[in-house]
Amino acid sequence: MDFNVIWYIIIGLLLVGYAILDGFDLGVGILHLFSKGDHDRRIMLNSIGPVWDGNEVWLITAGGALFAAFPEVYATAFSGFYLPFMLLLIALIFRAVSIEFRSKEPSRLWRNTWDRSFSIGSMLAAILFGIAIGNVIIGFSIGPDKVYQGTFFDLITPYTILTGFFNLSMFAMHGAIYLNLKTEGELQKQVQGWIKRTYFIFVIMFLITTGATLYLRPEMVANFSFGMVELPGAYHALVEKNQTIISILAWLIVVLNLLSIANIPRTLAKDKPMQTFISSACTIGAIIGLFALGIFPNMMISSLSPDFNLNIYNGASTEYTLRTMFFVAIWGFPFVFAYTSLIYWTYRGKTKLNESSY
């Protein structure tokens, strides 16, 4: 295994961490307007208050790692998705401003305005993340100069809209499951109702998106098909030499994915909220893991020609850079895990309001 593969895995793990952690606070924002009354909305905001900005560190770290390890991929992604990323940035800024500003005035109009801003920003961010992933799966018009040749509207297709709303449903479910950990009383009963509804929508979207992906891009399973599905271009040597082992591991992830999805209503019925949250986190991790394995070793797929794909070699920094970064990362990652763990341990338990609350 070379450093190109190692950095592909590291960036994938960072994105899994981001999707699990920021996924639930985006989900809380998506559900925010469904709660009634100032008290319940403050509970929801304060349930993510100590952690939401720390969660976004994972996205910033993943972006920084992508820039340093795969600069050509970073350049193509940020030029091709320039307008969507600007919209995403605006959505994330509005979320942050809404959380900070809402409690500054007692006026109902003031608070309702920031409530809507918080919720719309959260929904827009979740949909845009899904649209970006959908474009990576289906491919977009990257030319021989590694530059995106389409327009913003070329990125909006029925499939990418589907992946956008699939992501919205997944984060909404994940957010409701997180709120089940942080609330009590009547609000918790209301949250448990949200879990059931969002779970039902998520399962429907999961089945439709999986079917559409396999229909439009059957080669997404080529790396773990025991050699039964042809991959455009050559297999990576790592996959070719270990195809049976990788296929078995990948199908174990598929089984884990299905079991974790099925375990959500079971643990909810048994009133085990932490197990429900772990099942939801495993579901997100498994979906991203299968996506990463499906496109490997590519990182950006060209819809014009497989020759124009950006992969972990033609989009990478030098081996010296990747090696140096790796030894820096193995010292830096423990600090990120320690910081994250300390924050969550400090603010564990049910959310209570006090004078310093939002």
Tab-separated table of C-alpha atoms in Angstrom:
chain	number	residue	atom	x	y	z
A	1	MET	CA	0.000	0.000	0.000
A	2	ASP	CA	1.553	3.329	-1.062
A	3	PHE	CA	1.053	6.784	0.451
A	4	ASN	CA	-1.474	7.722	-2.262
A	5	VAL	CA	-3.781	4.958	-1.036
A	6	ILE	CA	-3.100	5.823	2.611
A	7	TRP	CA	-4.103	9.449	2.026
A	8	TYR	CA	-7.213	8.376	0.152
A	9	ILE	CA	-8.192	6.380	3.249
A	10	ILE	CA	-7.291	9.212	5.653
A	11	ILE	CA	-9.399	11.768	3.772
A	12	GLY	CA	-12.233	9.243	3.624
A	13	LEU	CA	-12.080	8.759	7.406
A	14	LEU	CA	-12.122	12.531	7.930
A	15	LEU	CA	-15.240	12.813	5.764
A	16	VAL	CA	-16.906	9.966	7.666
A	17	GLY	CA	-16.136	11.793	10.926
A	18	TYR	CA	-17.562	15.004	9.520
A	19	ALA	CA	-20.715	13.368	8.146
A	20	ILE	CA	-21.468	11.625	11.457
A	21	LEU	CA	-20.745	14.623	13.688
A	22	ASP	CA	-21.920	17.561	11.605
A	23	GLY	CA	-24.650	15.375	10.114
A	24	PHE	CA	-26.616	15.390	13.345
A	25	ASP	CA	-26.323	19.122	13.943
A	26	LEU	CA	-27.419	19.781	10.361
A	27	GLY	CA	-30.268	17.375	11.099
A	28	VAL	CA	-31.237	19.340	14.211
A	29	GLY	CA	-31.377	22.440	12.029
A	30	ILE	CA	-33.527	20.661	9.412
A	31	LEU	CA	-36.039	19.695	12.127
A	32	HIS	CA	-35.864	22.997	14.009
A	33	LEU	CA	-39.049	24.538	12.602
A	34	PHE	CA	-41.087	21.435	13.474
A	35	SER	CA	-40.740	22.238	17.176
A	36	LYS	CA	-43.204	24.647	18.735
A	37	GLY	CA	-42.452	27.283	21.331
A	38	ASP	CA	-39.348	29.178	22.313
A	39	HIS	CA	-38.362	26.753	25.092
A	40	ASP	CA	-38.222	23.682	22.830
A	41	ARG	CA	-36.332	25.541	20.127
A	42	ARG	CA	-33.779	26.739	22.672
A	43	ILE	CA	-33.332	23.158	23.901
A	44	MET	CA	-32.656	22.055	20.332
A	45	LEU	CA	-30.180	24.845	19.693
A	46	ASN	CA	-28.375	24.256	22.966
A	47	SER	CA	-28.176	20.499	22.363
A	48	ILE	CA	-25.670	21.258	19.583
A	49	GLY	CA	-24.413	24.565	21.015
A	50	PRO	CA	-21.138	23.305	22.535
A	51	VAL	CA	-20.209	21.035	19.602
A	52	TRP	CA	-21.439	22.367	16.247
A	53	ASP	CA	-18.384	24.519	15.471
A	54	GLY	CA	-15.990	21.768	16.580
A	55	ASN	CA	-17.778	19.351	14.257
A	56	GLU	CA	-16.997	21.583	11.290
A	57	VAL	CA	-13.287	21.284	12.080
A	58	TRP	CA	-13.487	17.834	10.487
A	59	LEU	CA	-14.632	19.358	7.189
A	60	ILE	CA	-11.897	21.989	7.294
A	61	THR	CA	-9.302	19.315	8.085
A	62	ALA	CA	-10.535	17.130	5.223
A	63	GLY	CA	-10.402	20.119	2.842
A	64	GLY	CA	-6.882	21.000	3.978
A	65	ALA	CA	-5.725	17.406	3.602
A	66	LEU	CA	-7.258	17.226	0.109
A	67	PHE	CA	-5.496	20.452	-0.893
A	68	ALA	CA	-2.107	19.218	0.314
A	69	ALA	CA	-2.330	15.569	-0.760
A	70	PHE	CA	-4.314	15.866	-4.000
A	71	PRO	CA	-3.986	19.483	-5.231
A	72	GLU	CA	-5.194	18.710	-8.774
A	73	VAL	CA	-8.367	17.134	-7.402
A	74	TYR	CA	-8.865	20.060	-5.043
A	75	ALA	CA	-8.445	22.553	-7.906
A	76	THR	CA	-10.888	20.724	-10.173
A	77	ALA	CA	-13.448	20.287	-7.406
A	78	PHE	CA	-13.371	23.895	-6.272
A	79	SER	CA	-13.421	25.300	-9.825
A	80	GLY	CA	-16.166	22.921	-10.998
A	81	PHE	CA	-18.267	23.316	-7.859
A	82	TYR	CA	-17.440	26.987	-7.361
A	83	LEU	CA	-21.021	28.289	-7.253
A	84	PRO	CA	-22.399	25.325	-5.229
A	85	PHE	CA	-19.552	25.731	-2.749
A	86	MET	CA	-20.276	29.451	-2.442
A	87	LEU	CA	-23.927	28.626	-1.746
A	88	LEU	CA	-22.768	26.030	0.782
A	89	LEU	CA	-20.537	28.598	2.462
A	90	ILE	CA	-23.415	31.084	2.655
A	91	ALA	CA	-25.684	28.397	4.112
A	92	LEU	CA	-23.117	27.459	6.774
A	93	ILE	CA	-22.520	31.132	7.630
A	94	PHE	CA	-26.251	31.747	8.032
A	95	ARG	CA	-26.508	28.719	10.329
A	96	ALA	CA	-23.682	29.988	12.506
A	97	VAL	CA	-25.014	33.557	12.627
A	98	SER	CA	-28.518	32.305	13.445
A	99	ILE	CA	-27.286	30.286	16.418
A	100	GLU	CA	-25.338	33.246	17.804
A	101	PHE	CA	-27.870	36.012	17.078
A	102	ARG	CA	-31.188	34.355	17.949
A	103	SER	CA	-30.932	34.854	21.707
A	104	LYS	CA	-29.780	38.485	21.516
A	105	GLU	CA	-33.341	39.906	21.373
A	106	PRO	CA	-36.574	38.610	22.978
A	107	SER	CA	-38.709	39.828	20.049
A	108	ARG	CA	-40.775	37.044	18.465
A	109	LEU	CA	-40.180	38.452	14.971
A	110	TRP	CA	-36.424	38.531	15.586
A	111	ARG	CA	-36.302	34.936	16.828
A	112	ASN	CA	-38.623	33.575	14.128
A	113	THR	CA	-36.431	35.180	11.468
A	114	TRP	CA	-33.289	33.490	12.780
A	115	ASP	CA	-35.174	30.203	13.286
A	116	ARG	CA	-36.052	30.172	9.585
A	117	SER	CA	-32.523	31.177	8.616
A	118	PHE	CA	-31.072	28.365	10.754
A	119	SER	CA	-33.384	25.739	9.312
A	120	ILE	CA	-33.145	26.814	5.663
A	121	GLY	CA	-29.343	27.048	5.920
A	122	SER	CA	-29.192	23.522	7.358
A	123	MET	CA	-31.453	22.082	4.646
A	124	LEU	CA	-29.547	23.827	1.855
A	125	ALA	CA	-26.185	22.601	3.170
A	126	ALA	CA	-27.413	18.991	3.414
A	127	ILE	CA	-28.851	19.063	-0.117
A	128	LEU	CA	-25.706	20.641	-1.612
A	129	PHE	CA	-23.476	18.017	0.000
A	130	GLY	CA	-25.667	15.332	-1.535
A	131	ILE	CA	-25.630	16.981	-4.968
A	132	ALA	CA	-21.814	17.147	-4.870
A	133	ILE	CA	-21.566	13.436	-4.026
A	134	GLY	CA	-24.079	12.615	-6.762
A	135	ASN	CA	-21.952	14.423	-9.340
A	136	VAL	CA	-18.836	12.562	-8.249
A	137	ILE	CA	-20.683	9.245	-8.649
A	138	ILE	CA	-22.296	9.971	-12.000
A	139	GLY	CA	-19.354	11.990	-13.341
A	140	PHE	CA	-19.249	15.482	-14.748
A	141	SER	CA	-17.599	17.069	-17.768
A	142	ILE	CA	-13.906	17.214	-16.868
A	143	GLY	CA	-11.756	17.871	-19.933
A	144	PRO	CA	-8.195	16.787	-20.763
A	145	ASP	CA	-6.882	19.921	-19.029
A	146	LYS	CA	-8.502	18.728	-15.745
A	147	VAL	CA	-10.914	21.662	-15.848
A	148	TYR	CA	-14.698	21.414	-15.535
A	149	GLN	CA	-16.253	22.392	-18.880
A	150	GLY	CA	-19.917	22.663	-17.913
A	151	THR	CA	-22.062	25.193	-16.112
A	152	PHE	CA	-23.725	25.267	-12.709
A	153	PHE	CA	-26.995	24.012	-14.162
A	154	ASP	CA	-25.246	20.991	-15.711
A	155	LEU	CA	-24.593	19.813	-12.141
A	156	ILE	CA	-28.333	19.753	-11.410
A	157	THR	CA	-29.749	16.533	-12.846
A	158	PRO	CA	-32.560	14.224	-11.684
A	159	TYR	CA	-29.967	11.869	-10.195
A	160	THR	CA	-28.037	14.561	-8.311
A	161	ILE	CA	-31.311	16.042	-7.006
A	162	LEU	CA	-32.146	12.519	-5.798
A	163	THR	CA	-28.808	12.199	-3.965
A	164	GLY	CA	-29.327	15.685	-2.529
A	165	PHE	CA	-32.675	14.774	-1.004
A	166	PHE	CA	-31.369	11.368	0.067
A	167	ASN	CA	-28.679	13.159	2.067
A	168	LEU	CA	-31.314	15.517	3.477
A	169	SER	CA	-33.402	12.566	4.704
A	170	MET	CA	-30.369	10.809	6.206
A	171	PHE	CA	-29.207	13.871	8.148
A	172	ALA	CA	-32.762	14.633	9.319
A	173	MET	CA	-33.054	11.097	10.728
A	174	HIS	CA	-29.590	11.315	12.296
A	175	GLY	CA	-30.456	14.674	13.872
A	176	ALA	CA	-33.692	13.334	15.359
A	177	ILE	CA	-31.815	10.343	16.793
A	178	TYR	CA	-29.259	12.698	18.355
A	179	LEU	CA	-32.042	14.818	19.879
A	180	ASN	CA	-33.440	11.669	21.480
A	181	LEU	CA	-30.199	11.531	23.485
A	182	LYS	CA	-30.386	15.162	24.593
A	183	THR	CA	-34.074	15.754	25.375
A	184	GLU	CA	-36.609	14.533	27.911
A	185	GLY	CA	-40.309	14.752	28.704
A	186	GLU	CA	-42.839	15.858	26.098
A	187	LEU	CA	-40.162	17.124	23.737
A	188	GLN	CA	-38.469	13.724	23.717
A	189	LYS	CA	-41.786	12.032	22.857
A	190	GLN	CA	-42.178	14.462	19.981
A	191	VAL	CA	-38.605	13.724	18.866
A	192	GLN	CA	-39.285	9.977	18.881
A	193	GLY	CA	-42.181	10.625	16.530
A	194	TRP	CA	-39.798	12.509	14.227
A	195	ILE	CA	-37.409	9.530	14.261
A	196	LYS	CA	-40.163	7.198	13.028
A	197	ARG	CA	-41.212	9.537	10.228
A	198	THR	CA	-37.687	10.437	9.088
A	199	TYR	CA	-36.658	6.763	9.271
A	200	PHE	CA	-39.494	5.778	6.953
A	201	ILE	CA	-38.553	8.531	4.464
A	202	PHE	CA	-34.852	7.603	4.713
A	203	VAL	CA	-35.481	3.919	3.949
A	204	ILE	CA	-37.559	4.817	0.878
A	205	MET	CA	-34.887	7.249	-0.334
A	206	PHE	CA	-32.142	4.701	0.408
A	207	LEU	CA	-33.805	2.042	-1.751
A	208	ILE	CA	-34.522	4.439	-4.633
A	209	THR	CA	-31.020	5.981	-4.577
A	210	THR	CA	-29.293	2.597	-4.377
A	211	GLY	CA	-31.378	1.279	-7.286
A	212	ALA	CA	-30.753	4.373	-9.398
A	213	THR	CA	-27.008	4.252	-8.681
A	214	LEU	CA	-26.688	0.587	-9.658
A	215	TYR	CA	-28.752	1.217	-12.811
A	216	LEU	CA	-26.811	4.291	-13.950
A	217	ARG	CA	-23.361	3.302	-12.666
A	218	PRO	CA	-23.160	-0.512	-12.316
A	219	GLU	CA	-19.363	-0.251	-12.154
A	220	MET	CA	-19.743	1.180	-8.634
A	221	VAL	CA	-19.626	-2.444	-7.437
A	222	ALA	CA	-16.772	-3.509	-9.745
A	223	ASN	CA	-14.116	-3.279	-7.023
A	224	PHE	CA	-16.005	-5.747	-4.840
A	225	SER	CA	-17.779	-7.926	-7.388
A	226	PHE	CA	-15.297	-10.849	-7.250
A	227	GLY	CA	-14.309	-9.780	-10.790
A	228	MET	CA	-17.833	-10.252	-12.186
A	229	VAL	CA	-18.381	-6.579	-13.131
A	230	GLU	CA	-16.042	-4.868	-15.581
A	231	LEU	CA	-14.371	-1.636	-14.497
A	232	PRO	CA	-13.729	1.023	-17.194
A	233	GLY	CA	-9.946	1.144	-17.313
A	234	ALA	CA	-7.643	-1.035	-15.243
A	235	TYR	CA	-8.174	-2.215	-11.690
A	236	HIS	CA	-5.840	-0.773	-9.100
A	237	ALA	CA	-3.077	-3.274	-8.328
A	238	LEU	CA	-4.164	-3.428	-4.692
A	239	VAL	CA	-7.689	-4.479	-5.738
A	240	GLU	CA	-6.488	-6.851	-8.447
A	241	LYS	CA	-4.191	-8.749	-6.083
A	242	ASN	CA	-6.680	-8.888	-3.201
A	243	GLN	CA	-10.001	-8.963	-5.034
A	244	THR	CA	-11.504	-11.828	-3.058
A	245	ILE	CA	-10.557	-10.410	0.343
A	246	ILE	CA	-11.694	-6.894	-0.592
A	247	SER	CA	-14.966	-8.228	-2.005
A	248	ILE	CA	-15.667	-10.196	1.168
A	249	LEU	CA	-14.885	-7.195	3.375
A	250	ALA	CA	-17.022	-4.909	1.218
A	251	TRP	CA	-20.010	-7.248	1.347
A	252	LEU	CA	-19.572	-7.446	5.112
A	253	ILE	CA	-19.938	-3.647	5.097
A	254	VAL	CA	-23.100	-4.041	3.010
A	255	VAL	CA	-24.478	-6.467	5.594
A	256	LEU	CA	-23.423	-4.115	8.408
A	257	ASN	CA	-25.205	-1.311	6.610
A	258	LEU	CA	-28.452	-3.271	6.353
A	259	LEU	CA	-28.210	-4.480	9.973
A	260	SER	CA	-27.532	-0.977	11.274
A	261	ILE	CA	-30.540	0.389	9.362
A	262	ALA	CA	-32.742	-2.419	10.719
A	263	ASN	CA	-31.394	-1.879	14.246
A	264	ILE	CA	-32.615	1.730	14.440
A	265	PRO	CA	-36.331	0.978	15.010
A	266	ARG	CA	-35.475	-2.033	17.215
A	267	THR	CA	-33.331	0.005	19.626
A	268	LEU	CA	-35.816	2.870	19.523
A	269	ALA	CA	-38.589	0.504	20.627
A	270	LYS	CA	-36.368	-0.853	23.416
A	271	ASP	CA	-35.604	2.714	24.565
A	272	LYS	CA	-31.838	2.448	24.029
A	273	PRO	CA	-31.047	5.873	22.548
A	274	MET	CA	-27.268	5.484	22.509
A	275	GLN	CA	-27.509	2.224	20.547
A	276	THR	CA	-29.907	3.947	18.143
A	277	PHE	CA	-27.355	6.721	17.625
A	278	ILE	CA	-24.510	4.233	17.087
A	279	SER	CA	-26.633	2.392	14.503
A	280	SER	CA	-27.327	5.655	12.674
A	281	ALA	CA	-23.608	6.574	12.748
A	282	CYS	CA	-22.678	3.111	11.412
A	283	THR	CA	-25.227	3.552	8.616
A	284	ILE	CA	-23.603	6.820	7.524
A	285	GLY	CA	-20.090	5.370	7.821
A	286	ALA	CA	-20.996	2.290	5.772
A	287	ILE	CA	-22.632	4.327	2.993
A	288	ILE	CA	-19.579	6.604	2.663
A	289	GLY	CA	-17.234	3.595	2.835
A	290	LEU	CA	-19.054	1.839	-0.025
A	291	PHE	CA	-19.069	5.071	-2.055
A	292	ALA	CA	-15.290	5.469	-1.576
A	293	LEU	CA	-14.626	1.861	-2.541
A	294	GLY	CA	-16.953	2.184	-5.533
A	295	ILE	CA	-15.033	5.039	-7.170
A	296	PHE	CA	-11.519	3.917	-6.064
A	297	PRO	CA	-8.851	4.713	-7.299
A	298	ASN	CA	-10.643	7.659	-8.944
A	299	MET	CA	-11.534	10.804	-7.027
A	300	MET	CA	-13.228	12.787	-9.795
A	301	ILE	CA	-14.916	10.970	-12.682
A	302	SER	CA	-15.157	12.585	-16.100
A	303	SER	CA	-18.361	12.059	-18.031
A	304	LEU	CA	-16.435	12.837	-21.260
A	305	SER	CA	-13.845	10.068	-21.127
A	306	PRO	CA	-12.333	7.726	-18.493
A	307	ASP	CA	-8.933	9.019	-19.668
A	308	PHE	CA	-9.756	12.377	-18.073
A	309	ASN	CA	-10.594	10.958	-14.660
A	310	LEU	CA	-8.644	12.369	-11.747
A	311	ASN	CA	-7.315	9.585	-9.560
A	312	ILE	CA	-5.029	9.196	-6.568
A	313	TYR	CA	-1.961	9.391	-8.841
A	314	ASN	CA	-2.527	12.004	-11.562
A	315	GLY	CA	-4.129	14.340	-8.993
A	316	ALA	CA	-1.603	13.835	-6.194
A	317	SER	CA	1.321	15.698	-4.687
A	318	THR	CA	4.792	14.197	-4.818
A	319	GLU	CA	5.610	11.065	-2.835
A	320	TYR	CA	7.927	13.125	-0.613
A	321	THR	CA	5.031	15.454	0.290
A	322	LEU	CA	2.643	12.583	0.982
A	323	ARG	CA	5.199	10.807	3.150
A	324	THR	CA	6.045	13.935	5.140
A	325	MET	CA	2.361	14.763	5.647
A	326	PHE	CA	1.696	11.236	6.844
A	327	PHE	CA	4.229	11.490	9.665
A	328	VAL	CA	2.799	14.887	10.643
A	329	ALA	CA	-0.737	13.469	10.576
A	330	ILE	CA	-0.022	10.513	12.853
A	331	TRP	CA	1.015	13.033	15.524
A	332	GLY	CA	-1.843	15.444	14.825
A	333	PHE	CA	-4.778	13.054	14.702
A	334	PRO	CA	-4.631	12.065	18.399
A	335	PHE	CA	-5.073	15.737	19.313
A	336	VAL	CA	-8.185	16.014	17.140
A	337	PHE	CA	-9.663	12.860	18.675
A	338	ALA	CA	-8.743	14.031	22.183
A	339	TYR	CA	-10.290	17.473	21.643
A	340	THR	CA	-13.482	15.997	20.221
A	341	SER	CA	-13.788	13.361	22.963
A	342	LEU	CA	-13.202	15.924	25.729
A	343	ILE	CA	-15.924	18.243	24.412
A	344	TYR	CA	-18.489	15.462	24.136
A	345	TRP	CA	-17.603	14.071	27.584
A	346	THR	CA	-17.857	17.530	29.175
A	347	TYR	CA	-21.309	18.223	27.702
A	348	ARG	CA	-22.745	14.712	28.018
A	349	GLY	CA	-26.281	14.155	29.323
A	350	LYS	CA	-29.604	15.901	28.801
A	351	THR	CA	-29.623	19.533	27.689
A	352	LYS	CA	-30.604	22.056	30.371
A	353	LEU	CA	-31.142	25.785	29.950
A	354	ASN	CA	-29.317	28.318	32.066
A	355	GLU	CA	-28.320	31.998	31.915
A	356	SER	CA	-25.519	31.338	29.416
A	357	SER	CA	-27.703	29.293	27.034
A	358	TYR	CA	-28.543	30.471	23.532
